[in-house]
Amino acid sequence: MPIHKVEICGVDTSTLPVLTNERMRELFPLVHGGDKRAREEFIRGNLRLVLSVIQRFAGRGENADDLFQVGCIGLMKALDNFDVTQNVRFSTYAVPMIIGEIRRYLRDNNAIRVSRSLRDTAYKALQAREKLTAKTGKEPTMTELAAAMELPREEVVFALEAIQDPVSLFEPVMGEGGDAVCVMDQVKDEKESDAAWLEGIALKEAMNRLTERERKILRMRFFEGRTQIEVASEVGISQAQVSRLEKNALQHLRKYV
């Protein structure tokens, strides 16, 4: 199901309202006081924030309705834990909460299995990170997180990395003002590029057009690193003949490649 569709979970996204910061400040005390109408207005007024977050997970084949519902859970958690006394915009606080909720959902539905103990450590770390974020208004560092959990930093890092959801090599990581740059473009092996592969095929075809002796001389000279004198001794000809045959073979290669 496409991420960019107009209707998600029965909600016409084109008609969603957007709350001003002033209106959100007015609603916060009402929401935290238990006013259900104020809570509904606040959540509905921030559904576009959820939509903007799930765009980041486009291209993974996930159902947009499912991601939207999970994102809404993250939005509600952010609203319940948001501290109005902190000088932080609600969207700044909510976005990491929504992303975290979606990532947890994707990890739980991931085909790659992680050991129970490692998963438990990772989930405890995620809960601790949420609490510290709610308390300080900013995401803690790994050192601060490990200290709060009373665990070695390496153990926390390893646990969190183990439950990271796989990223497609074709997932765009940058696409402003031109063609999208994918993960593959950042990690590809330049030595094994398409161009190098085609050059290898062309070289192989060109080598097949040489005589057996010419191929042997070039193989010994350029693939085995032998000197002309060593080649001459093994092939049973003079060094001058090796030099002439090598020169002719290279000229043929340049013509065929």
Tab-separated table of C-alpha atoms in Angstrom:
chain	number	residue	atom	x	y	z
A	1	MET	CA	0.000	0.000	0.000
A	2	PRO	CA	1.553	3.351	-0.984
A	3	ILE	CA	2.764	5.654	1.743
A	4	HIS	CA	1.686	8.768	-0.189
A	5	LYS	CA	-2.007	7.886	-0.527
A	6	VAL	CA	-4.620	10.448	0.517
A	7	GLU	CA	-6.663	8.179	2.805
A	8	ILE	CA	-4.974	6.227	5.604
A	9	CYS	CA	-6.913	4.211	8.172
A	10	GLY	CA	-10.105	5.864	6.967
A	11	VAL	CA	-8.674	9.349	7.553
A	12	ASP	CA	-8.683	11.810	4.663
A	13	THR	CA	-5.203	13.238	5.169
A	14	SER	CA	-5.883	16.174	2.849
A	15	THR	CA	-8.384	17.585	5.379
A	16	LEU	CA	-6.276	17.188	8.513
A	17	PRO	CA	-5.957	20.410	10.547
A	18	VAL	CA	-2.695	21.834	11.822
A	19	LEU	CA	-2.547	23.244	15.340
A	20	THR	CA	-0.640	26.423	16.048
A	21	ASN	CA	1.870	26.469	18.893
A	22	GLU	CA	-0.398	28.871	20.772
A	23	ARG	CA	-3.356	26.480	20.524
A	24	MET	CA	-1.215	23.545	21.649
A	25	ARG	CA	-0.107	25.505	24.703
A	26	GLU	CA	-3.766	26.142	25.506
A	27	LEU	CA	-4.611	22.451	25.149
A	28	PHE	CA	-1.742	21.008	27.206
A	29	PRO	CA	-3.225	21.697	30.667
A	30	LEU	CA	-6.627	20.475	29.496
A	31	VAL	CA	-5.170	17.259	28.062
A	32	HIS	CA	-3.092	16.530	31.153
A	33	GLY	CA	-6.176	17.301	33.238
A	34	GLY	CA	-8.092	14.502	31.540
A	35	ASP	CA	-10.182	16.469	29.028
A	36	LYS	CA	-10.963	13.898	26.308
A	37	ARG	CA	-12.136	16.467	23.740
A	38	ALA	CA	-8.955	18.473	24.155
A	39	ARG	CA	-6.903	15.287	23.799
A	40	GLU	CA	-8.730	14.315	20.604
A	41	GLU	CA	-8.267	17.812	19.161
A	42	PHE	CA	-4.571	17.774	20.021
A	43	ILE	CA	-3.936	14.345	18.515
A	44	ARG	CA	-5.898	15.092	15.348
A	45	GLY	CA	-4.061	18.380	14.999
A	46	ASN	CA	-0.726	16.547	15.018
A	47	LEU	CA	-1.538	13.642	12.691
A	48	ARG	CA	0.319	15.412	9.876
A	49	LEU	CA	3.425	15.035	12.040
A	50	VAL	CA	2.889	11.268	12.015
A	51	LEU	CA	2.438	11.348	8.228
A	52	SER	CA	5.709	13.221	7.774
A	53	VAL	CA	7.544	10.626	9.896
A	54	ILE	CA	6.225	7.549	8.078
A	55	GLN	CA	7.523	9.009	4.797
A	56	ARG	CA	10.976	8.030	6.085
A	57	PHE	CA	9.946	4.388	5.981
A	58	ALA	CA	8.645	4.451	2.411
A	59	GLY	CA	10.026	1.820	0.035
A	60	ARG	CA	10.229	-0.983	2.622
A	61	GLY	CA	7.033	-2.673	1.520
A	62	GLU	CA	5.317	-1.952	4.847
A	63	ASN	CA	1.586	-1.310	5.016
A	64	ALA	CA	0.971	2.440	5.332
A	65	ASP	CA	-2.106	1.924	7.533
A	66	ASP	CA	-0.076	-0.170	9.994
A	67	LEU	CA	2.760	2.351	10.152
A	68	PHE	CA	0.287	5.196	10.623
A	69	GLN	CA	-1.437	3.447	13.531
A	70	VAL	CA	1.883	2.645	15.196
A	71	GLY	CA	3.006	6.234	14.642
A	72	CYS	CA	-0.179	7.460	16.342
A	73	ILE	CA	0.716	5.345	19.383
A	74	GLY	CA	4.088	7.098	19.485
A	75	LEU	CA	2.321	10.455	19.181
A	76	MET	CA	0.044	9.660	22.139
A	77	LYS	CA	3.009	8.498	24.237
A	78	ALA	CA	4.796	11.734	23.436
A	79	LEU	CA	1.733	13.741	24.492
A	80	ASP	CA	1.400	11.830	27.772
A	81	ASN	CA	5.082	12.256	28.664
A	82	PHE	CA	5.700	15.777	27.361
A	83	ASP	CA	6.896	18.215	30.009
A	84	VAL	CA	5.475	21.679	29.268
A	85	THR	CA	7.985	23.273	31.636
A	86	GLN	CA	10.851	22.374	29.325
A	87	ASN	CA	11.763	24.910	26.643
A	88	VAL	CA	11.258	22.365	23.839
A	89	ARG	CA	8.770	22.381	20.962
A	90	PHE	CA	6.350	19.465	21.058
A	91	SER	CA	7.274	18.365	17.528
A	92	THR	CA	10.971	18.237	18.484
A	93	TYR	CA	10.121	15.908	21.350
A	94	ALA	CA	7.471	13.869	19.532
A	95	VAL	CA	9.326	12.959	16.334
A	96	PRO	CA	11.953	10.720	18.033
A	97	MET	CA	9.156	9.069	20.047
A	98	ILE	CA	7.158	8.324	16.887
A	99	ILE	CA	10.239	7.028	15.066
A	100	GLY	CA	11.143	4.841	18.030
A	101	GLU	CA	7.670	3.332	18.158
A	102	ILE	CA	7.746	2.528	14.434
A	103	ARG	CA	11.228	1.019	14.687
A	104	ARG	CA	10.130	-1.193	17.563
A	105	TYR	CA	7.201	-2.371	15.472
A	106	LEU	CA	9.492	-3.152	12.538
A	107	ARG	CA	11.967	-4.971	14.774
A	108	ASP	CA	9.248	-7.107	16.330
A	109	ASN	CA	8.085	-8.077	12.848
A	110	ASN	CA	11.592	-8.649	11.546
A	111	ALA	CA	12.598	-12.039	10.135
A	112	ILE	CA	16.085	-11.669	11.666
A	113	ARG	CA	16.053	-13.179	15.151
A	114	VAL	CA	17.974	-11.771	18.090
A	115	SER	CA	18.572	-13.631	21.361
A	116	ARG	CA	16.049	-13.003	24.139
A	117	SER	CA	18.644	-11.612	26.586
A	118	LEU	CA	20.023	-9.211	24.016
A	119	ARG	CA	16.537	-8.085	23.016
A	120	ASP	CA	15.588	-7.536	26.677
A	121	THR	CA	18.671	-5.388	27.231
A	122	ALA	CA	17.866	-3.385	24.111
A	123	TYR	CA	14.250	-2.785	25.152
A	124	LYS	CA	15.335	-1.717	28.628
A	125	ALA	CA	17.759	0.694	26.975
A	126	LEU	CA	14.979	2.105	24.785
A	127	GLN	CA	12.734	2.594	27.833
A	128	ALA	CA	15.567	4.228	29.758
A	129	ARG	CA	16.285	6.513	26.796
A	130	GLU	CA	12.634	7.591	26.656
A	131	LYS	CA	12.608	8.376	30.386
A	132	LEU	CA	15.842	10.351	30.195
A	133	THR	CA	14.602	12.212	27.122
A	134	ALA	CA	11.360	13.103	28.917
A	135	LYS	CA	13.301	14.234	31.975
A	136	THR	CA	15.991	16.328	30.275
A	137	GLY	CA	14.276	17.310	27.028
A	138	LYS	CA	17.096	15.884	24.933
A	139	GLU	CA	18.262	12.447	23.890
A	140	PRO	CA	20.964	11.026	26.184
A	141	THR	CA	24.362	9.930	24.959
A	142	MET	CA	25.331	6.258	25.063
A	143	THR	CA	27.552	6.947	28.067
A	144	GLU	CA	24.692	8.594	29.963
A	145	LEU	CA	22.316	5.780	28.979
A	146	ALA	CA	24.732	3.081	30.123
A	147	ALA	CA	25.298	4.908	33.417
A	148	ALA	CA	21.542	5.108	34.039
A	149	MET	CA	21.202	1.370	33.374
A	150	GLU	CA	24.335	0.550	35.398
A	151	LEU	CA	25.693	-1.496	32.500
A	152	PRO	CA	28.922	-1.297	30.493
A	153	ARG	CA	28.627	1.125	27.577
A	154	GLU	CA	29.753	-1.545	25.082
A	155	GLU	CA	26.968	-3.887	26.181
A	156	VAL	CA	24.284	-1.242	25.639
A	157	VAL	CA	25.679	-0.249	22.247
A	158	PHE	CA	25.885	-3.873	21.116
A	159	ALA	CA	22.310	-4.593	22.235
A	160	LEU	CA	20.859	-1.567	20.449
A	161	GLU	CA	22.799	-2.307	17.266
A	162	ALA	CA	21.626	-5.946	17.320
A	163	ILE	CA	17.963	-4.975	17.042
A	164	GLN	CA	18.407	-2.360	14.321
A	165	ASP	CA	16.120	-3.150	11.410
A	166	PRO	CA	17.886	-3.969	8.113
A	167	VAL	CA	18.196	-1.152	5.593
A	168	SER	CA	17.728	-1.787	1.895
A	169	LEU	CA	20.775	-1.035	-0.253
A	170	PHE	CA	18.409	0.867	-2.510
A	171	GLU	CA	16.961	3.054	0.259
A	172	PRO	CA	17.526	6.746	-0.598
A	173	VAL	CA	19.619	8.631	1.925
A	174	MET	CA	19.696	11.963	0.089
A	175	GLY	CA	17.676	13.245	-2.823
A	176	GLU	CA	17.478	17.021	-2.798
A	177	GLY	CA	18.005	18.838	-6.073
A	178	GLY	CA	18.751	15.800	-8.226
A	179	ASP	CA	18.796	12.028	-8.414
A	180	ALA	CA	18.454	10.196	-5.110
A	181	VAL	CA	21.633	8.854	-3.513
A	182	CYS	CA	21.068	5.326	-2.166
A	183	VAL	CA	22.848	3.370	0.558
A	184	MET	CA	24.520	1.287	-2.161
A	185	ASP	CA	26.172	4.438	-3.536
A	186	GLN	CA	27.764	5.051	-0.139
A	187	VAL	CA	29.061	1.528	0.526
A	188	LYS	CA	29.783	0.142	-2.920
A	189	ASP	CA	33.182	-1.342	-3.715
A	190	GLU	CA	34.861	0.814	-6.339
A	191	LYS	CA	37.077	-2.127	-7.344
A	192	GLU	CA	34.008	-4.210	-8.150
A	193	SER	CA	32.048	-1.561	-10.043
A	194	ASP	CA	30.058	-2.275	-13.201
A	195	ALA	CA	32.738	-0.523	-15.250
A	196	ALA	CA	35.494	-2.725	-13.800
A	197	TRP	CA	33.362	-5.812	-14.422
A	198	LEU	CA	32.838	-4.882	-18.086
A	199	GLU	CA	36.523	-4.090	-18.507
A	200	GLY	CA	37.350	-7.529	-17.130
A	201	ILE	CA	35.062	-9.189	-19.672
A	202	ALA	CA	36.584	-7.156	-22.514
A	203	LEU	CA	40.112	-8.056	-21.381
A	204	LYS	CA	39.231	-11.742	-21.196
A	205	GLU	CA	37.806	-11.665	-24.732
A	206	ALA	CA	40.891	-9.848	-25.996
A	207	MET	CA	43.235	-12.367	-24.317
A	208	ASN	CA	41.415	-15.206	-26.094
A	209	ARG	CA	42.415	-13.652	-29.435
A	210	LEU	CA	46.131	-14.006	-28.640
A	211	THR	CA	48.261	-17.083	-29.237
A	212	GLU	CA	48.908	-19.485	-26.375
A	213	ARG	CA	52.525	-18.312	-26.082
A	214	GLU	CA	51.500	-14.629	-26.036
A	215	ARG	CA	48.928	-15.329	-23.303
A	216	LYS	CA	51.519	-17.205	-21.266
A	217	ILE	CA	54.052	-14.389	-21.549
A	218	LEU	CA	51.532	-11.715	-20.520
A	219	ARG	CA	50.262	-13.844	-17.635
A	220	MET	CA	53.783	-14.409	-16.307
A	221	ARG	CA	54.814	-10.776	-16.808
A	222	PHE	CA	51.774	-8.887	-15.503
A	223	PHE	CA	49.872	-11.328	-13.296
A	224	GLU	CA	52.794	-13.203	-11.735
A	225	GLY	CA	55.264	-10.303	-11.748
A	226	ARG	CA	58.057	-12.235	-13.499
A	227	THR	CA	60.936	-10.456	-15.298
A	228	GLN	CA	61.572	-10.862	-19.029
A	229	ILE	CA	64.711	-12.886	-18.251
A	230	GLU	CA	62.718	-15.275	-16.014
A	231	VAL	CA	60.039	-15.636	-18.688
A	232	ALA	CA	62.652	-16.262	-21.376
A	233	SER	CA	64.273	-18.982	-19.284
A	234	GLU	CA	60.951	-20.796	-18.696
A	235	VAL	CA	59.563	-20.421	-22.205
A	236	GLY	CA	62.906	-21.361	-23.821
A	237	ILE	CA	63.496	-18.267	-25.948
A	238	SER	CA	65.747	-15.230	-25.714
A	239	GLN	CA	64.965	-12.146	-23.652
A	240	ALA	CA	64.818	-10.093	-26.871
A	241	GLN	CA	62.144	-12.439	-28.269
A	242	VAL	CA	60.127	-12.134	-25.051
A	243	SER	CA	60.306	-8.338	-25.328
A	244	ARG	CA	59.118	-8.421	-28.969
A	245	LEU	CA	56.288	-10.880	-28.292
A	246	GLU	CA	55.180	-8.914	-25.249
A	247	LYS	CA	55.093	-5.668	-27.233
A	248	ASN	CA	53.072	-7.251	-30.066
A	249	ALA	CA	50.647	-8.874	-27.626
A	250	LEU	CA	50.010	-5.578	-25.850
A	251	GLN	CA	49.357	-3.848	-29.175
A	252	HIS	CA	46.799	-6.533	-30.029
A	253	LEU	CA	45.135	-6.135	-26.637
A	254	ARG	CA	44.768	-2.376	-27.108
A	255	LYS	CA	43.133	-2.982	-30.472
A	256	TYR	CA	40.673	-5.587	-29.185
A	257	VAL	CA	39.729	-3.982	-25.843
